[in-house]
mmCIF file of C-alpha atoms in Angstrom:
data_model
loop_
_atom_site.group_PDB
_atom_site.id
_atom_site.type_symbol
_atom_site.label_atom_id
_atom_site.label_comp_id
_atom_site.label_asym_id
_atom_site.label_seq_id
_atom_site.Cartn_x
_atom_site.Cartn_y
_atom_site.Cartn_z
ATOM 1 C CA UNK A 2 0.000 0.000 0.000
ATOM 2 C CA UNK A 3 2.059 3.307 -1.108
ATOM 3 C CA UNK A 4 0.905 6.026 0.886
ATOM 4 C CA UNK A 5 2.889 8.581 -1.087
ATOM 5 C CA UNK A 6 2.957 8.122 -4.754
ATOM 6 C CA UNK A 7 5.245 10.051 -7.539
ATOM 7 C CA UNK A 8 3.428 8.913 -10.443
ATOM 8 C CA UNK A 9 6.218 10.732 -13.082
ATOM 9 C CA UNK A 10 9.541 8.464 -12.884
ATOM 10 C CA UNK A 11 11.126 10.947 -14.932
ATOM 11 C CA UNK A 12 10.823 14.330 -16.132
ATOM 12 C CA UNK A 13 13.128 16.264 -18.479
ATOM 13 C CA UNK A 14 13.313 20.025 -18.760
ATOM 14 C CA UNK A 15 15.158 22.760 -20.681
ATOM 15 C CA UNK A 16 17.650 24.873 -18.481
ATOM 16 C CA UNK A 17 15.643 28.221 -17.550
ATOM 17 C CA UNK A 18 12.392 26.758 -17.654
ATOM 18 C CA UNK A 19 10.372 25.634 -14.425
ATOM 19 C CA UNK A 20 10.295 22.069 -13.265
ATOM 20 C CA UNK A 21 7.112 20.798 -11.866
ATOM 21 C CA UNK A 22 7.402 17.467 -9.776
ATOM 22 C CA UNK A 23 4.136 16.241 -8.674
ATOM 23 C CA UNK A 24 3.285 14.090 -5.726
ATOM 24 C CA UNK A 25 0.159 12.503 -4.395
ATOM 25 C CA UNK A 26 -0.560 10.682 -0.935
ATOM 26 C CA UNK A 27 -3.515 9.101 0.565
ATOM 27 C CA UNK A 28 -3.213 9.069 4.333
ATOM 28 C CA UNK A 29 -4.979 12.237 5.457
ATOM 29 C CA UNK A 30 -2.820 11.851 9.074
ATOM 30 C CA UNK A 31 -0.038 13.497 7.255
ATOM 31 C CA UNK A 32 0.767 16.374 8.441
ATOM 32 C CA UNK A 33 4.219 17.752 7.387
ATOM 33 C CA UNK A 34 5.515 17.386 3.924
ATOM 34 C CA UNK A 35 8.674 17.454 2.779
ATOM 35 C CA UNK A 36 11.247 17.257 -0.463
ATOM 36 C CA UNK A 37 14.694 15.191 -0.521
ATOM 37 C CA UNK A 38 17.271 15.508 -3.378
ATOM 38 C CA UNK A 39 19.593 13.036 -4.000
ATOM 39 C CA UNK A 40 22.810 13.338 -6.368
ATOM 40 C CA UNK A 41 23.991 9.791 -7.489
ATOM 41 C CA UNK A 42 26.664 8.120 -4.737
ATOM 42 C CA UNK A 43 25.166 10.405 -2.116
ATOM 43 C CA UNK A 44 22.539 10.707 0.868
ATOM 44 C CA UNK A 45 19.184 12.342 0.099
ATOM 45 C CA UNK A 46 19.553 16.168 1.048
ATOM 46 C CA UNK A 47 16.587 18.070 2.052
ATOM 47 C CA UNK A 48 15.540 20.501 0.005
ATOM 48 C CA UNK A 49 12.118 21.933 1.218
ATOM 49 C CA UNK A 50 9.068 21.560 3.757
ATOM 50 C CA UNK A 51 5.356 22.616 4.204
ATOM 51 C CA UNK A 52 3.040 21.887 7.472
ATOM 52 C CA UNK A 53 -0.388 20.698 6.530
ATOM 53 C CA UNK A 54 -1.684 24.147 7.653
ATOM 54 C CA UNK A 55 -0.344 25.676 4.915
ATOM 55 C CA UNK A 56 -0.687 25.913 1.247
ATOM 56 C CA UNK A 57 2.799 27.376 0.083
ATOM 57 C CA UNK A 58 6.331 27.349 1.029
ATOM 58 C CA UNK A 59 9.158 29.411 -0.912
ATOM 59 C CA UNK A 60 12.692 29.147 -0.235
ATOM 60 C CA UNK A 61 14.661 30.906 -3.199
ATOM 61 C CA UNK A 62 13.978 29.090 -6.158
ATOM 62 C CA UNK A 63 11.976 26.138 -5.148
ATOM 63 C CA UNK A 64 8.351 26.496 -4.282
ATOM 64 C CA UNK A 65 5.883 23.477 -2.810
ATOM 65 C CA UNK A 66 2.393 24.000 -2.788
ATOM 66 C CA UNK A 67 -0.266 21.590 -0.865
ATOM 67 C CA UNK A 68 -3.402 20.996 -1.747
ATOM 68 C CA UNK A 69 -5.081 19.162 1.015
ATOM 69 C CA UNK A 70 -8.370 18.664 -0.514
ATOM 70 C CA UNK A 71 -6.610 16.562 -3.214
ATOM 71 C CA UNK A 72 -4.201 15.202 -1.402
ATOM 72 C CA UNK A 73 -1.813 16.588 -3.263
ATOM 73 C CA UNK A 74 1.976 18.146 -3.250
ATOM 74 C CA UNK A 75 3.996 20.026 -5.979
ATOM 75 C CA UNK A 76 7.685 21.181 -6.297
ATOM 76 C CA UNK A 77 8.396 23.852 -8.664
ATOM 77 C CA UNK A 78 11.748 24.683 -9.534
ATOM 78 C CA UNK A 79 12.232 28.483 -11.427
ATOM 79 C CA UNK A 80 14.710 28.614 -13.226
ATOM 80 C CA UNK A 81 15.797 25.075 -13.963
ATOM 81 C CA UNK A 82 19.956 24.545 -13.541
ATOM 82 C CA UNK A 83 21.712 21.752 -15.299
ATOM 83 C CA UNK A 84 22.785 21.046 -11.271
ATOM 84 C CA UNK A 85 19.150 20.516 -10.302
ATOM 85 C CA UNK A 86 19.504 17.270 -12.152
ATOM 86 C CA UNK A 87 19.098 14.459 -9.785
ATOM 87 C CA UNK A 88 16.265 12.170 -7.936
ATOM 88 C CA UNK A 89 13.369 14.164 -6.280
ATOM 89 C CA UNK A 90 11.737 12.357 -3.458
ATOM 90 C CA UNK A 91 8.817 13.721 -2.038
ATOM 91 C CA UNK A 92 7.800 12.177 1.820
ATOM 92 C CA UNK A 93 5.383 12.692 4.245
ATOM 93 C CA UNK A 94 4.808 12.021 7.976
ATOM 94 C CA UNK A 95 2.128 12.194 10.770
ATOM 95 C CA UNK A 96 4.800 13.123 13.103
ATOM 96 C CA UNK A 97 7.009 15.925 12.670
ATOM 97 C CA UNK A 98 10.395 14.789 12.333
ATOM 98 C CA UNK A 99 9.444 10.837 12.497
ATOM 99 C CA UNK A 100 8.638 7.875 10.457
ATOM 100 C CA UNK A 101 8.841 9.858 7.314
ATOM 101 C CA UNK A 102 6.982 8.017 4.243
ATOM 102 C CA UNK A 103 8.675 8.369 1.293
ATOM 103 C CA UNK A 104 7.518 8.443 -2.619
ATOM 104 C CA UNK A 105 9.364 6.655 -5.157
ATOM 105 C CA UNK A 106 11.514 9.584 -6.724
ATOM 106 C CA UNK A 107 11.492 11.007 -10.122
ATOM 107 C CA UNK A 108 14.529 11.724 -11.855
ATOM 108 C CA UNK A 109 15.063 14.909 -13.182
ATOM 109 C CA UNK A 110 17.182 15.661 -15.975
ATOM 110 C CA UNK A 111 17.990 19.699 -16.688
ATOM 111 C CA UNK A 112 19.092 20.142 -20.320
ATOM 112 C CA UNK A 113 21.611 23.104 -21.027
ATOM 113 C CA UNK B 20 31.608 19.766 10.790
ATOM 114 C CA UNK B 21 31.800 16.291 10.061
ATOM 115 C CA UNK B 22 28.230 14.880 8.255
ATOM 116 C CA UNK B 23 26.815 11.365 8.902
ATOM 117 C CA UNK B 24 29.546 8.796 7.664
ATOM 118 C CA UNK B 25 28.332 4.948 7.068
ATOM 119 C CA UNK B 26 30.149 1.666 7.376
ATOM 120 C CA UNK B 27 30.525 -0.484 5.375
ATOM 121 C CA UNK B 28 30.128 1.643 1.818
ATOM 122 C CA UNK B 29 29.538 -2.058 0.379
ATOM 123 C CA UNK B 30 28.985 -5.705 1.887
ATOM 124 C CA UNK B 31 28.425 -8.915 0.380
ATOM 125 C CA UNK B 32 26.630 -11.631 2.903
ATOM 126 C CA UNK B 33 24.930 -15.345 2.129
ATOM 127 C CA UNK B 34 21.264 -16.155 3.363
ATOM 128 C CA UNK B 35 21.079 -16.834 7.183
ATOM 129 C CA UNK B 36 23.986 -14.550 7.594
ATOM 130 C CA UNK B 37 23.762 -12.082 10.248
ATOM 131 C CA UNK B 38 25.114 -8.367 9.305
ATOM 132 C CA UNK B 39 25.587 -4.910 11.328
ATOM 133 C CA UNK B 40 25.614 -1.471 9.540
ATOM 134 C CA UNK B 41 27.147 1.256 11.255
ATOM 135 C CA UNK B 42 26.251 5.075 11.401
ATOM 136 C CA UNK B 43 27.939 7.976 13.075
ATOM 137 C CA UNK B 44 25.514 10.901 13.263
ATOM 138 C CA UNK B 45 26.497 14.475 12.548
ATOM 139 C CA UNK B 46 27.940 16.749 15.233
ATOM 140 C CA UNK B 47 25.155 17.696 18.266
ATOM 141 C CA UNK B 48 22.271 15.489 16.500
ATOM 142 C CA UNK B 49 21.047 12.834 19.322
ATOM 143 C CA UNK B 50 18.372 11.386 16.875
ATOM 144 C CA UNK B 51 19.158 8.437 14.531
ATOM 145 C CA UNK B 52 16.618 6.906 11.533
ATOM 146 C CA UNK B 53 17.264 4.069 9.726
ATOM 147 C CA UNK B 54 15.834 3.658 6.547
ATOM 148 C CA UNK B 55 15.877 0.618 3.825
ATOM 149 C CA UNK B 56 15.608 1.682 0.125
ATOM 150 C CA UNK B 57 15.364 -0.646 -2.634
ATOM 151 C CA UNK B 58 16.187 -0.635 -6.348
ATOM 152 C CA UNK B 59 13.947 1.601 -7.719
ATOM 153 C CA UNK B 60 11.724 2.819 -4.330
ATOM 154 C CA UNK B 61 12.146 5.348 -2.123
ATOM 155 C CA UNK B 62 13.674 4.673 1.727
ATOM 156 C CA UNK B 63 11.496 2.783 3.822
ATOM 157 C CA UNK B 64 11.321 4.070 7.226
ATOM 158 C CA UNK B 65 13.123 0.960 9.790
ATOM 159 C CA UNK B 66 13.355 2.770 13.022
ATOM 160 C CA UNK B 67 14.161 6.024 15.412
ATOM 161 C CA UNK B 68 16.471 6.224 18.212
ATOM 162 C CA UNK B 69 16.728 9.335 20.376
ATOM 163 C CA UNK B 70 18.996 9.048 23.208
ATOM 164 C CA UNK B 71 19.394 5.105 23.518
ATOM 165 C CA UNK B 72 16.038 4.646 22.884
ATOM 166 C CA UNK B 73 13.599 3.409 19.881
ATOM 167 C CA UNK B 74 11.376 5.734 19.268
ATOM 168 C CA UNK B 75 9.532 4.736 16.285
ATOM 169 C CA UNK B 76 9.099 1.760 14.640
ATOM 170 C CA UNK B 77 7.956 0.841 10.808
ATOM 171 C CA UNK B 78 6.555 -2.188 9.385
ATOM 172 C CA UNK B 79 9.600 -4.374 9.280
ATOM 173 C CA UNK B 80 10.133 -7.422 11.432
ATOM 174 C CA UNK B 81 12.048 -7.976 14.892
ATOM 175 C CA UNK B 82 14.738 -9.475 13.234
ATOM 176 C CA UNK B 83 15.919 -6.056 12.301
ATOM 177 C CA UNK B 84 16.833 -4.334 15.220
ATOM 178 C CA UNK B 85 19.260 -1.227 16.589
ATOM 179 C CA UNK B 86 21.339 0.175 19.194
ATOM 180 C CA UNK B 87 22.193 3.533 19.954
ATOM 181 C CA UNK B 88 25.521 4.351 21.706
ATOM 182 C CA UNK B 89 26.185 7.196 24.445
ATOM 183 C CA UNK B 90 27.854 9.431 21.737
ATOM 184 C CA UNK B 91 24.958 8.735 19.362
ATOM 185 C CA UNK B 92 26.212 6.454 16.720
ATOM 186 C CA UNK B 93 23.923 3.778 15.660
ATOM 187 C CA UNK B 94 24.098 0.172 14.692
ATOM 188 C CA UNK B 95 21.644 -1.597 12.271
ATOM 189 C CA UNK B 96 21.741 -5.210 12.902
ATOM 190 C CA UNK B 97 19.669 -7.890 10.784
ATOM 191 C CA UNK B 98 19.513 -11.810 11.796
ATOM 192 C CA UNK B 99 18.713 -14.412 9.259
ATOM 193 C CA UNK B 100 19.227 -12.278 5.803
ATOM 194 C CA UNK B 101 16.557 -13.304 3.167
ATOM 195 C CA UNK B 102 17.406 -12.272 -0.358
ATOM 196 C CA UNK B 103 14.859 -9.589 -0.132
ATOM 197 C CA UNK B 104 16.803 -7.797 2.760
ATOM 198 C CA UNK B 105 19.260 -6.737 -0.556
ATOM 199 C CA UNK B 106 19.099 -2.902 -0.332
ATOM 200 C CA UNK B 107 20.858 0.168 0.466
ATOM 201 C CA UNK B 108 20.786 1.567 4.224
ATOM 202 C CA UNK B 109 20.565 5.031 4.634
ATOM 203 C CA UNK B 110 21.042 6.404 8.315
ATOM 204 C CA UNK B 111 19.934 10.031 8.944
ATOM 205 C CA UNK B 112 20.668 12.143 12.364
ATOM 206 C CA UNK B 113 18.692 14.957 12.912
ATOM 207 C CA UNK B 114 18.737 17.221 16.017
ATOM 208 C CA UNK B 115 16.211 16.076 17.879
ATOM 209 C CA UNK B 116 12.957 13.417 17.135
ATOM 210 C CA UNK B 117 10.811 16.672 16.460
ATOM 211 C CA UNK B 118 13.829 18.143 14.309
ATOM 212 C CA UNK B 119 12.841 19.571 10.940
ATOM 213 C CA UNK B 120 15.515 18.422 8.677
ATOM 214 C CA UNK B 121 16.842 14.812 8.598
ATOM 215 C CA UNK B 122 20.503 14.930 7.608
ATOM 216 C CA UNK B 123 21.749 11.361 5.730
ATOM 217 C CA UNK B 124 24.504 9.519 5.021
ATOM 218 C CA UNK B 125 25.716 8.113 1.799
ATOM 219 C CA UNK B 126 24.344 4.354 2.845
ATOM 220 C CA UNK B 127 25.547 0.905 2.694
ATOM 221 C CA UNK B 128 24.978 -1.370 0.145
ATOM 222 C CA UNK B 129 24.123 -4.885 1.038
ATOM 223 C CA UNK B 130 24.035 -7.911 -0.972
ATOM 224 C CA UNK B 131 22.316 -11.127 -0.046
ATOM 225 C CA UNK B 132 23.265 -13.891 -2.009
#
């Protein structure tokens, strides 16, 4: 049973144009959301979060959005950099900080 | 600062075998996850450990359990390897169970042949 689903496994994108990574979940206990990127060889990094009482969440160029009613999550990268090019993983959790549920990734290539 | 370092980067082990991952956290963090992510999935949440203690459990069976040490290293230890156990284990130390930001290592990579 996934709880968090990234239905894209892939998504490419032209360098200065805005990546949209998509994420959907189905447990309506979650209540903090968050983004992990992970370079090849390497540890996810985090990369964003949003609490379920909001609906947006900037931090430079990287933007999530929430929509609760759907029980959905979005990432949107503006501009796209060849170095954004890596897995994505979205995850979830009912506690903050704890038992995070992750998605499945989607790889996203940046051409320059 | 030093980040979360994992040991073994690789490791190779028959059915049956028993097998211990290692994780030293990052500098101050006193939380520890273990997580279990297979070819082509995202990590699967094992366990938590704040201060010695489990705190936070997924669905995975007893024979996968965990210590944590007084200077808040971890060990991932796993009796009776099945084929299926073949993954990589990523460790992640945050600051605290409540912490924002999970901070993880570069994982091991086990093999169960």
């Amino acid at each position: 049973d996934q709880q968090v689903k990234q239905n894209s496994p892939s998504l490419s994108v032209q360098e200065g144009r805005i990546s949209i990574l998509n994420c959907d979940y189905t447990n309506s206990m979650f209540d903090y959301f968050l983004w992990y990127k992970k370079y090849p060889a390497e540890g996810p990094t985090f990369l964003i979060s949003i609490s379920s009482i909001k609906d947006k969440n900037e931090d430079g160029r990287f933007t999530v959005f929430l929509n609760k009613s759907a029980k959905h999550l979005s990432l949107h990268i503006v501009p796209s950099q060849p170095g954004d090019s890596a897995v994505y993983f979205c995850a979830a959790s009912e506690e903050y900080g704890n038992k995070l549920v992750f998605g499945a990734g989607t790889i996203l290539r940046v051409k320059s | 600062e030093t980040g979360v370092t994992q040991s073994p980067t690789h490791l190779i082990k028959t059915r049956g075998q028993q097998v211990t991952l290692r994780c030293s956290s990052q500098s101050g963090h006193n939380t520890v996850s273990w997580y279990q992510q297979a070819l082509g999935q995202g990590p699967q949440f094992i366990f938590q450990y704040y201060r010695e203690e489990e705190n936070g459990r997924g669905n995975f069976p007893p024979r996968f359990s965990g210590l944590q040490f007084p200077n808040y290293s971890s060990e991932l230890n796993v009796n009776a390897l099945e084929l299926d156990d073949s993954a990589l284990y990523l460790c992640a130390s945050s600051l605290g169970p409540t912490s924002n930001e999970q901070f993880f290592g570069p994982g091991t990579r086990l093999t169960v042949l």
